[in-house]
């Protein structure tokens, strides 16, 4: 269909201008608490973006990538309808850390694009996107940022009585159904939490009217928490949660392919305030996770992953010393990963410890050349154990014109590899499996100036990230992505030097925010699409390469309160990602320029939002990567809230891609097989008490 994209994008802009200009101020987001750091938004130098429970309900989609893609600088690395991981400023994978209430999600979503993050916002209180020195609280290497999902499984203040929320919705483009509920009950000292959800959908319909095969999904989750809050303020809690997905994977062969990850998670948390003088609090967290997923062709499990993880983190908050507020932390984690990949089926993880091996290299595709015969085997990666030790210090203090933040972190990663799951005839030489140790150090500083209605921030950092086990060792088929992944055991620590400038102007009736950033990478690790194909299956071949690179970009947002009932906004973001050397320097799957504009109307119990988002053509493509055409998505949201005695009911309607336009998501590995969802209308009701 023919649509004048510039006209569409500016239509909302014009509408906002012609509305009544009697302006009033709006409640500032600066009052929102950032749970991961315990700070208010106005108390941090770097911008921290927060989506509340109400704002999450207004978004389209269910995955973390979809929910956050409305924010400037964030794209959705989708892999069909069932997977969506956030890309922040063009950075994804291990450079964007996913956490739940401040501790690692510990899934395998950073390992491959077909693996769904085990973080579901069905019953989230809010989602936080964290930048700058505060990212050092969560681990090393989060150059893009940290996405922290916050829910109510842990309580830190007493609750008297019962409160809860129930929500249900249906959608048209995929015949989807969604039901979720959460409940909190307390008697002052003891607080109990329960939540759960169930969601299902069929194959979705794209903008060209075609149904996209292998995009159906089904998911369920449940969580329970119990907290004890002492009279002196100390709070202790435990929580148990289970999460299970089953989703289709669109593919070039149109075969029935699904992935079914499941996770059992145990959390414990303790916050103690009754400490000697000089200490404010000590917060201790422990997490144990048992994760498993199968990659299935029909009824055959051709890929099996088994991962167990544990994490211990303790953070000591010091009282003000010479004006400095400081958090000192220790973080320990241990991850065991076992897997099988076999077209004949994977009933379990193989073990060939009973077979002898002479220590010599077997039949494998050479790491240095990309020709010859490719030999398949049932496990492309050894069993690995990854141990991480981290020490961090985050400090902040007020100064004459604003706020100063400093952060430092030291990490040591040890990766042990055991080839017992690989047939001796396919193993590498014995020294290939030697233990690898990586020591990394990260430093960050941010300074904020406040001038009347303006806020100016500058942040500089040196961040390091050690390679992950799969980046080093995977050499073989990856069935769910219909590709062959080559190993690179020579990968070294990746180092990024960054400069980030932010500016905010808070006027009487509007707020303008902007950011300009630059990242300079020594040894940037990226998954490069090669020009050869797998001779057995005709699939593309990838290899993790390491080259110097740079990223630069900008993000802008204007929110204007046109009148007491109307608000108009406009947003834009752009990122450029390139290698420093080479004939074609463009890095793959770089998000295109995006702009959006819309209006929001509030009146008594009514709310109506509409926006138009433009995705520009992406011509800055890497080797063997195709150009993605531009497209426009028009969205609409309307809600009516009925207030009852001690509760409320909200009825809402959402319409996504109203013009039913066809488009391809450039950051998706599956953009050729899984275009964006066509016109999708959702009806829902939410009851809060």
XYZ file of C-alpha atoms in Angstrom:
689
model
C 0.000 0.000 0.000
C 1.222 3.500 -0.717
C 1.741 5.690 2.312
C 3.526 9.020 2.471
C 5.730 8.283 5.462
C 6.856 11.808 6.138
C 3.242 12.981 6.136
C 2.224 10.246 8.543
C 5.064 10.941 10.936
C 4.329 14.665 11.037
C 0.544 14.301 11.217
C 0.594 13.850 14.975
C 3.056 16.723 15.258
C 0.643 19.097 13.499
C -2.281 17.809 15.562
C -0.445 18.580 18.770
C 0.342 22.133 17.691
C -3.218 23.069 16.783
C -4.651 21.911 20.103
C -5.552 24.308 22.908
C -2.334 25.918 24.180
C -3.429 26.446 27.802
C -0.542 24.559 29.382
C -0.223 23.011 32.792
C 2.569 20.986 34.339
C 2.522 17.208 34.604
C 3.645 14.948 37.404
C 7.383 14.425 36.937
C 8.847 10.961 36.492
C 11.695 12.101 38.739
C 9.663 10.812 41.695
C 9.878 7.237 40.446
C 12.024 4.971 42.619
C 14.732 2.916 40.935
C 14.605 -0.257 43.002
C 17.887 -1.712 41.778
C 19.899 1.170 43.197
C 17.444 2.547 45.757
C 17.575 6.001 44.169
C 15.100 8.446 42.694
C 15.424 9.228 39.003
C 16.472 12.777 39.801
C 19.282 11.470 41.998
C 21.319 9.877 39.217
C 23.617 11.518 36.703
C 22.797 9.189 33.848
C 19.189 8.929 32.641
C 17.370 5.846 33.901
C 14.206 4.980 32.023
C 11.313 3.370 33.871
C 8.094 1.855 32.543
C 5.442 1.533 35.263
C 2.826 -1.213 35.523
C 0.264 1.055 33.842
C 2.661 2.015 31.034
C 3.545 -1.630 30.417
C -0.128 -2.435 29.959
C -0.331 0.225 27.218
C 2.508 -1.309 25.168
C 2.093 -3.717 22.266
C 3.400 -7.269 22.561
C 4.594 -9.337 25.499
C 8.336 -9.897 25.102
C 10.865 -7.619 26.794
C 12.112 -6.380 23.432
C 8.597 -5.441 22.290
C 7.669 -3.741 25.556
C 10.781 -1.546 25.613
C 10.977 -0.743 21.894
C 8.797 2.340 22.361
C 11.662 3.996 24.271
C 14.257 6.013 22.304
C 17.402 4.026 21.531
C 15.903 0.571 22.173
C 15.136 -1.953 19.412
C 13.609 -5.419 19.527
C 15.857 -8.318 18.471
C 12.896 -10.533 17.619
C 13.119 -14.150 16.543
C 9.561 -14.789 15.469
C 6.733 -13.920 17.843
C 8.020 -15.847 20.857
C 11.386 -14.124 21.371
C 12.284 -10.485 21.764
C 15.478 -9.312 23.494
C 16.246 -5.589 23.861
C 18.959 -3.978 21.730
C 20.170 -0.783 23.430
C 22.058 1.767 21.328
C 22.854 -0.952 18.807
C 24.354 -3.194 21.511
C 22.816 -6.539 22.416
C 23.634 -10.045 23.591
C 26.029 -10.120 26.533
C 26.349 -6.323 26.449
C 22.764 -5.950 27.721
C 22.275 -7.657 31.073
C 18.808 -8.935 31.987
C 17.972 -9.082 35.699
C 15.013 -9.829 37.967
C 14.877 -7.712 41.126
C 18.579 -6.990 40.681
C 19.949 -10.514 40.110
C 20.843 -12.184 36.817
C 18.159 -13.936 34.772
C 20.859 -16.588 34.099
C 19.223 -17.928 30.949
C 20.893 -18.522 27.578
C 19.195 -15.666 25.684
C 22.504 -13.847 25.138
C 23.949 -17.028 23.650
C 21.670 -17.229 20.607
C 18.866 -15.180 19.128
C 16.337 -18.046 19.257
C 16.594 -18.350 23.045
C 13.920 -16.379 24.880
C 14.938 -14.342 27.949
C 13.432 -15.935 31.047
C 12.139 -12.567 32.210
C 8.406 -12.051 31.817
C 6.640 -8.780 32.596
C 3.133 -10.272 32.922
C 3.003 -9.244 36.597
C 5.842 -6.723 36.732
C 5.550 -3.590 38.867
C 8.000 -1.774 36.618
C 10.901 -2.260 34.207
C 14.061 -0.196 34.590
C 16.681 0.510 31.922
C 19.890 1.539 33.680
C 22.964 3.252 32.223
C 26.229 4.666 33.561
C 28.098 3.813 36.788
C 25.065 2.064 38.292
C 25.405 -0.795 35.770
C 28.517 -1.911 37.679
C 26.252 -3.169 40.471
C 25.072 -5.990 38.208
C 28.197 -7.341 36.520
C 30.865 -6.488 34.002
C 30.332 -5.877 30.324
C 26.876 -4.254 30.372
C 28.071 -1.588 27.923
C 24.584 -1.187 26.480
C 22.845 -1.111 29.844
C 20.913 -3.216 32.340
C 17.238 -4.152 31.996
C 15.840 -4.876 35.451
C 12.349 -6.331 35.878
C 10.810 -5.543 39.281
C 7.886 -7.426 40.803
C 6.409 -7.873 44.287
C 7.788 -11.234 45.293
C 9.918 -9.355 47.861
C 8.500 -6.753 50.257
C 10.613 -4.342 52.280
C 7.818 -2.461 54.079
C 4.905 -3.908 56.106
C 1.574 -4.626 54.422
C -1.757 -4.803 56.244
C -4.581 -6.470 54.357
C -4.917 -7.794 50.811
C -4.230 -6.184 47.451
C -4.146 -7.616 43.955
C -4.590 -7.259 40.240
C -6.281 -9.441 37.589
C -6.032 -8.847 33.846
C -7.314 -10.612 30.724
C -7.103 -9.778 27.021
C -7.600 -11.213 23.526
C -5.902 -10.191 20.256
C -6.907 -10.515 16.604
C -3.761 -10.980 14.488
C -2.816 -14.235 16.222
C -6.030 -15.296 18.025
C -4.156 -14.654 21.244
C -5.407 -14.956 24.810
C -3.696 -13.606 27.907
C -4.642 -13.959 31.598
C -2.551 -12.793 34.557
C -3.081 -12.182 38.278
C -1.109 -11.216 41.365
C -2.006 -11.129 45.047
C -0.266 -9.719 48.133
C -1.492 -10.300 51.684
C 0.057 -9.259 54.984
C -0.535 -8.833 58.698
C 2.225 -6.298 59.281
C 5.189 -8.569 59.913
C 4.469 -11.333 57.424
C 3.723 -10.634 53.748
C 2.819 -13.299 51.206
C 2.942 -12.867 47.429
C 1.418 -14.992 44.651
C 1.267 -14.335 40.924
C 0.734 -16.274 37.714
C -0.099 -15.952 34.054
C -1.107 -18.017 31.036
C -0.714 -16.830 27.456
C -1.236 -18.488 24.074
C -1.449 -17.494 20.411
C -1.629 -19.037 16.945
C 0.445 -18.132 13.885
C 0.326 -14.387 13.327
C -0.671 -12.552 10.184
C 1.812 -10.131 8.553
C 0.971 -6.843 6.840
C 0.694 -8.546 3.454
C -2.148 -10.716 4.769
C -0.025 -13.876 4.826
C -0.052 -16.127 7.875
C 3.519 -16.730 9.071
C 4.014 -20.409 9.846
C 5.733 -21.575 13.027
C 4.915 -18.430 15.018
C 2.408 -19.885 17.490
C 3.373 -19.661 21.161
C 2.239 -20.857 24.560
C 3.586 -19.775 27.954
C 2.808 -20.069 31.654
C 4.421 -18.805 34.809
C 3.835 -18.799 38.559
C 5.678 -17.180 41.455
C 5.316 -17.259 45.244
C 7.109 -15.259 47.912
C 7.101 -15.078 51.711
C 8.587 -12.129 53.608
C 9.243 -11.378 57.278
C 9.614 -7.709 58.202
C 10.944 -6.914 61.655
C 9.974 -3.892 63.725
C 13.479 -2.471 63.311
C 12.996 -2.447 59.526
C 15.058 -5.516 58.687
C 13.367 -7.523 55.925
C 13.947 -11.131 54.901
C 12.259 -13.121 52.164
C 12.301 -16.214 49.995
C 10.636 -16.805 46.645
C 10.083 -19.660 44.236
C 9.073 -19.184 40.606
C 8.513 -21.339 37.540
C 8.403 -20.140 33.939
C 7.754 -22.162 30.793
C 7.558 -21.163 27.120
C 6.829 -23.066 23.932
C 7.119 -21.088 20.709
C 7.569 -21.679 17.015
C 10.618 -20.666 14.981
C 9.970 -19.393 11.423
C 12.504 -20.873 9.032
C 13.474 -21.014 5.336
C 12.487 -24.696 5.014
C 9.072 -24.092 6.617
C 9.498 -27.184 8.786
C 7.739 -27.526 12.131
C 10.327 -26.107 14.534
C 9.740 -25.153 18.171
C 11.731 -24.215 21.275
C 10.455 -24.963 24.786
C 12.549 -23.382 27.569
C 11.590 -23.891 31.204
C 13.103 -22.505 34.368
C 12.786 -23.151 38.091
C 14.142 -20.249 40.155
C 14.726 -19.897 43.893
C 15.522 -16.482 45.407
C 16.392 -15.370 48.919
C 16.901 -11.792 50.032
C 17.811 -10.100 53.293
C 18.101 -6.394 54.091
C 19.547 -5.476 57.482
C 19.503 -1.899 58.829
C 20.509 -2.644 62.446
C 24.230 -2.180 61.845
C 27.065 -0.440 63.705
C 27.508 3.274 63.236
C 28.898 4.162 59.835
C 26.834 1.585 57.953
C 23.361 2.218 56.522
C 22.352 -1.265 55.403
C 23.578 -4.554 54.015
C 21.568 -6.280 51.300
C 22.264 -9.932 50.550
C 20.751 -11.865 47.649
C 21.028 -15.500 46.636
C 19.604 -17.120 43.513
C 19.601 -20.698 42.269
C 18.258 -21.465 38.787
C 17.631 -24.773 37.021
C 17.112 -24.139 33.306
C 16.409 -26.501 30.413
C 15.170 -26.176 26.870
C 14.650 -28.376 23.870
C 14.861 -27.425 20.199
C 12.409 -29.594 18.331
C 11.721 -30.637 14.749
C 8.235 -32.063 14.996
C 8.310 -34.561 17.858
C 12.102 -35.012 17.741
C 14.284 -33.104 20.218
C 17.274 -32.193 18.037
C 18.788 -29.798 20.575
C 18.876 -30.076 24.355
C 20.290 -27.493 26.781
C 20.718 -28.012 30.507
C 22.036 -25.163 32.656
C 22.229 -24.691 36.410
C 23.283 -21.373 37.905
C 23.805 -19.903 41.331
C 24.526 -16.320 42.296
C 25.427 -14.699 45.595
C 25.546 -10.928 45.893
C 25.947 -8.746 48.948
C 25.974 -4.953 48.945
C 27.088 -2.879 51.935
C 25.853 0.719 51.981
C 28.055 3.080 53.958
C 26.914 6.190 55.789
C 27.986 9.533 54.407
C 31.757 9.936 54.570
C 33.010 13.388 53.578
C 29.761 13.810 51.657
C 30.078 10.515 49.759
C 27.350 7.851 49.772
C 28.989 4.520 48.891
C 27.933 0.980 48.051
C 30.537 -1.769 48.269
C 29.627 -5.140 46.825
C 30.736 -8.723 46.292
C 29.198 -10.909 43.568
C 29.862 -14.611 42.987
C 28.269 -16.809 40.357
C 28.666 -20.329 39.031
C 27.145 -21.658 35.799
C 27.208 -25.221 34.462
C 26.142 -25.672 30.836
C 25.602 -28.986 29.047
C 24.061 -29.480 25.625
C 23.368 -31.875 22.797
C 22.679 -31.144 19.114
C 21.835 -34.180 17.006
C 19.471 -34.526 14.035
C 18.884 -38.101 15.174
C 17.502 -36.872 18.502
C 18.744 -35.861 21.953
C 17.049 -37.945 24.650
C 19.730 -36.743 27.092
C 23.143 -35.072 27.251
C 25.640 -37.598 25.809
C 28.561 -38.902 27.857
C 31.479 -40.701 26.211
C 33.762 -40.933 29.234
C 33.949 -44.696 28.653
C 35.655 -44.166 25.266
C 39.409 -43.618 25.033
C 40.921 -40.538 23.378
C 44.526 -40.039 22.323
C 44.406 -36.268 22.803
C 44.724 -35.492 19.097
C 42.357 -33.355 17.028
C 39.536 -35.202 15.336
C 37.451 -34.328 12.282
C 36.402 -30.665 12.585
C 36.102 -27.693 10.315
C 39.324 -25.713 10.622
C 39.138 -22.508 12.649
C 41.440 -20.764 10.219
C 39.942 -21.725 6.850
C 36.332 -21.826 5.749
C 36.418 -24.525 3.102
C 36.650 -28.275 2.912
C 34.308 -30.897 4.281
C 32.166 -30.150 7.289
C 31.767 -33.017 9.736
C 28.673 -33.113 11.906
C 28.663 -34.485 15.438
C 26.095 -34.681 18.188
C 27.597 -32.091 20.514
C 29.263 -29.007 19.032
C 30.406 -27.674 22.404
C 32.051 -29.239 25.468
C 30.477 -29.236 28.896
C 31.541 -25.949 30.511
C 31.684 -24.480 33.974
C 31.920 -20.692 34.261
C 32.890 -19.111 37.569
C 32.677 -15.350 38.051
C 34.009 -13.273 40.924
C 33.186 -9.582 41.026
C 33.984 -6.710 43.400
C 32.364 -3.326 42.881
C 32.269 0.129 44.430
C 29.723 2.811 43.480
C 30.037 6.264 45.061
C 28.073 9.475 44.722
C 27.955 12.901 46.266
C 26.395 16.288 45.736
C 28.623 19.100 44.580
C 28.047 22.800 44.070
C 26.211 22.459 40.755
C 24.845 18.946 40.781
C 25.852 15.336 41.363
C 29.044 13.316 40.957
C 29.016 9.504 40.535
C 31.994 7.159 40.444
C 32.067 3.419 39.855
C 34.731 0.727 39.778
C 34.543 -3.027 39.302
C 36.991 -5.909 39.130
C 35.990 -9.297 37.709
C 37.674 -12.633 37.261
C 36.134 -15.266 35.008
C 37.351 -18.865 34.884
C 35.944 -21.173 32.187
C 36.549 -24.898 32.480
C 35.765 -27.172 29.529
C 35.248 -30.932 29.597
C 34.960 -32.728 26.204
C 33.359 -35.844 27.728
C 30.096 -35.151 25.851
C 31.860 -35.101 22.437
C 32.811 -38.267 20.597
C 36.616 -38.679 20.682
C 36.726 -38.750 16.870
C 35.349 -35.173 16.775
C 37.301 -33.590 19.630
C 39.853 -30.832 19.268
C 43.463 -31.240 20.442
C 43.734 -31.628 24.216
C 45.094 -28.115 24.884
C 41.947 -26.671 23.294
C 40.106 -27.590 26.517
C 42.589 -25.970 28.915
C 41.079 -23.703 31.565
C 40.760 -20.076 30.514
C 41.062 -17.194 32.988
C 40.082 -13.611 32.215
C 40.692 -10.644 34.520
C 38.795 -7.470 33.707
C 38.451 -4.023 35.258
C 35.824 -1.361 34.609
C 35.771 2.290 35.651
C 32.995 4.829 35.227
C 32.419 8.460 36.205
C 29.413 10.724 35.680
C 28.935 14.392 36.489
C 25.684 16.353 36.478
C 25.159 20.078 36.380
C 21.797 21.541 37.390
C 20.913 25.065 36.240
C 17.398 26.193 37.143
C 15.302 24.263 34.622
C 18.199 22.463 32.936
C 20.199 19.362 33.703
C 23.425 18.547 31.861
C 25.268 15.269 32.337
C 28.529 13.812 31.101
C 29.624 10.223 31.633
C 32.894 8.533 30.741
C 33.757 4.889 31.216
C 36.200 2.115 30.501
C 34.290 -1.167 30.475
C 35.637 -4.665 29.919
C 33.832 -7.897 29.075
C 35.268 -11.393 29.092
C 34.149 -13.784 26.320
C 31.376 -16.233 27.137
C 31.868 -20.000 26.898
C 29.714 -20.377 23.782
C 31.597 -17.594 21.953
C 34.802 -19.541 22.484
C 33.744 -23.139 21.979
C 30.644 -23.586 19.827
C 31.591 -25.391 16.596
C 28.691 -27.088 14.831
C 25.066 -26.972 13.770
C 22.576 -24.817 15.574
C 19.315 -26.369 14.524
C 16.811 -23.789 15.761
C 18.592 -20.963 13.926
C 19.152 -23.118 10.817
C 22.813 -22.130 10.791
C 26.305 -23.443 11.432
C 28.237 -21.638 14.167
C 32.042 -21.714 14.133
C 34.117 -21.447 17.297
C 36.861 -18.932 18.044
C 39.015 -20.028 20.997
C 41.354 -17.054 20.474
C 38.851 -14.442 21.648
C 40.208 -12.045 24.254
C 38.741 -9.481 26.623
C 36.641 -6.815 24.907
C 37.258 -3.227 26.060
C 34.991 -0.234 25.439
C 35.744 3.430 26.078
C 32.600 5.541 26.092
C 31.536 9.172 26.264
C 27.888 10.014 26.938
C 26.429 13.533 26.983
C 22.864 14.097 28.180
C 20.733 17.218 28.438
C 17.289 17.850 29.873
C 15.277 21.064 29.855
C 12.243 21.075 32.120
C 10.007 23.975 31.093
C 6.705 25.099 32.518
C 4.697 23.052 30.035
C 7.214 20.811 28.303
C 10.264 18.615 28.869
C 13.044 18.122 26.320
C 15.623 15.338 26.699
C 18.576 14.502 24.494
C 21.628 12.262 24.492
C 24.704 11.939 22.295
C 27.095 9.024 22.812
C 30.272 7.469 21.436
C 31.703 3.995 22.142
C 35.221 3.025 21.085
C 35.831 -0.746 21.198
C 39.130 -2.572 21.355
C 38.404 -6.130 20.215
C 34.648 -5.892 19.647
C 33.142 -9.411 19.412
C 30.433 -9.834 16.766
C 28.819 -12.767 14.979
C 29.867 -12.454 11.342
C 27.912 -14.050 8.491
C 30.344 -15.835 6.175
C 30.091 -16.169 2.406
C 30.091 -19.984 2.514
C 27.226 -22.315 3.380
C 26.936 -25.550 5.301
C 27.460 -28.207 2.573
C 25.214 -30.723 4.388
C 22.125 -28.573 4.911
C 22.730 -25.416 2.869
C 22.505 -23.230 5.972
C 24.430 -19.968 6.549
C 27.698 -20.102 8.479
C 28.570 -17.647 11.277
C 31.698 -17.079 13.338
C 32.387 -14.783 16.282
C 35.084 -12.388 15.120
C 36.970 -9.744 17.064
C 37.815 -6.371 15.534
C 38.177 -2.776 16.689
C 34.931 -0.875 16.209
C 33.044 2.272 17.144
C 29.422 3.155 17.826
C 27.937 6.622 17.838
C 24.374 7.818 18.064
C 21.791 10.162 19.491
C 18.388 10.015 21.195
C 15.848 12.830 21.565
C 12.464 13.167 23.200
C 10.059 16.099 23.609
C 6.946 15.903 25.801
C 4.650 18.930 25.575
C 1.591 19.477 27.768
C -0.619 21.301 25.287
C -3.478 21.702 27.752
C -4.849 20.157 30.885
C -6.106 17.180 28.879
C -3.697 16.917 25.954
C -0.053 15.948 25.674
C 1.996 15.738 22.486
C 5.340 13.950 22.127
C 7.997 13.340 19.501
C 10.959 10.949 19.716
C 13.898 10.021 17.514
C 17.004 7.866 17.715
C 19.882 6.989 15.407
C 22.951 4.775 15.788
C 25.892 4.054 13.516
C 28.066 0.978 14.182
C 31.214 0.330 12.165
C 34.497 -1.530 12.221
C 37.627 0.603 12.115
C 39.199 -1.366 9.263
C 37.999 -3.326 6.267
C 36.405 -2.832 2.878
C 32.859 -2.926 4.253
C 33.044 -1.562 7.792
C 29.343 -1.795 8.673
C 28.450 -4.081 11.564
C 25.486 -6.454 11.083
C 21.947 -5.955 12.390
C 22.372 -2.269 13.276
C 19.004 -0.634 14.073
C 17.812 1.938 11.520
C 16.854 5.530 12.227
C 13.455 5.668 13.939
C 11.135 8.575 14.684
C 7.754 8.632 16.361
C 5.156 11.192 17.276
C 1.791 11.045 18.963
C -0.754 12.564 21.308
C -2.243 11.541 24.635
C -5.628 12.673 25.920
C -6.871 12.379 29.498
C -10.345 13.309 30.722
C -11.893 12.103 33.958
C -11.748 8.304 33.674
C -10.757 8.215 30.010
C -7.346 7.924 28.369
C -6.605 7.839 24.637
C -3.130 7.515 23.069
C -2.147 7.453 19.422
C 1.270 7.410 17.824
C 2.985 6.955 14.478
C 6.430 5.333 14.333
C 8.643 5.447 11.256
C 11.438 2.896 10.681
C 13.839 4.230 8.054
C 15.446 2.141 5.336
C 18.653 0.513 6.560
C 21.265 0.625 3.805
C 24.339 0.519 6.081
C 24.556 -3.253 5.805
C 27.392 -5.656 6.599
C 28.837 -8.259 4.243
C 26.210 -10.747 3.041
C 23.444 -8.708 4.726
C 20.430 -7.401 2.803
C 18.940 -3.905 2.868
C 15.728 -3.445 4.886
C 13.056 -1.140 3.449
C 11.380 1.577 5.468
C 7.893 1.196 6.934
C 5.435 2.937 9.251
C 3.470 1.568 12.211
C 0.384 3.400 13.528
C -0.800 2.523 17.045
C -3.894 3.406 19.065
C -4.840 2.878 22.714
C -8.041 3.772 24.593
C -8.973 2.967 28.187
C -11.838 3.708 30.559
C -11.354 3.235 34.315
C -14.374 2.717 36.541
C -13.695 3.518 40.197
C -15.451 1.288 42.729
C -15.547 1.526 46.521
C -12.089 0.116 47.204
C -11.154 -1.129 43.766
C -11.218 -0.214 40.084
C -11.924 -1.806 36.720
C -10.163 -0.723 33.521
C -11.497 -1.584 30.065
C -9.055 -1.025 27.221
C -8.618 -1.396 23.483
C -5.243 -1.519 21.695
C -4.643 -1.431 17.955
C -1.150 -2.066 16.578
C -0.132 -1.390 12.962
C -3.508 0.081 12.058
C -2.476 0.638 8.423
C -1.592 -3.084 8.184
C 1.786 -2.210 6.687
C 4.354 -4.824 5.716
C 7.811 -4.389 7.245
C 10.971 -6.258 8.172
C 12.800 -5.787 11.472
C 16.437 -5.217 10.481
C 17.900 -6.331 13.839
C 16.203 -9.738 13.603
C 18.087 -12.787 12.317
C 14.753 -13.892 10.850
C 13.746 -10.695 9.065
C 13.442 -12.540 5.722
C 11.118 -15.208 7.153
C 9.300 -13.377 9.939
C 8.130 -9.841 9.056
C 6.480 -7.562 11.602
C 2.962 -8.358 12.778
C 0.136 -6.900 10.698
C -2.940 -5.120 12.052
C -3.606 -6.421 15.549
C -6.546 -5.352 17.717
C -6.599 -6.283 21.413
C -9.449 -6.012 23.906
C -8.798 -6.309 27.626
C -10.042 -5.741 31.145
C -8.030 -5.219 34.334
C -9.359 -5.339 37.905
C -7.337 -3.898 40.789
C -8.230 -4.192 44.470
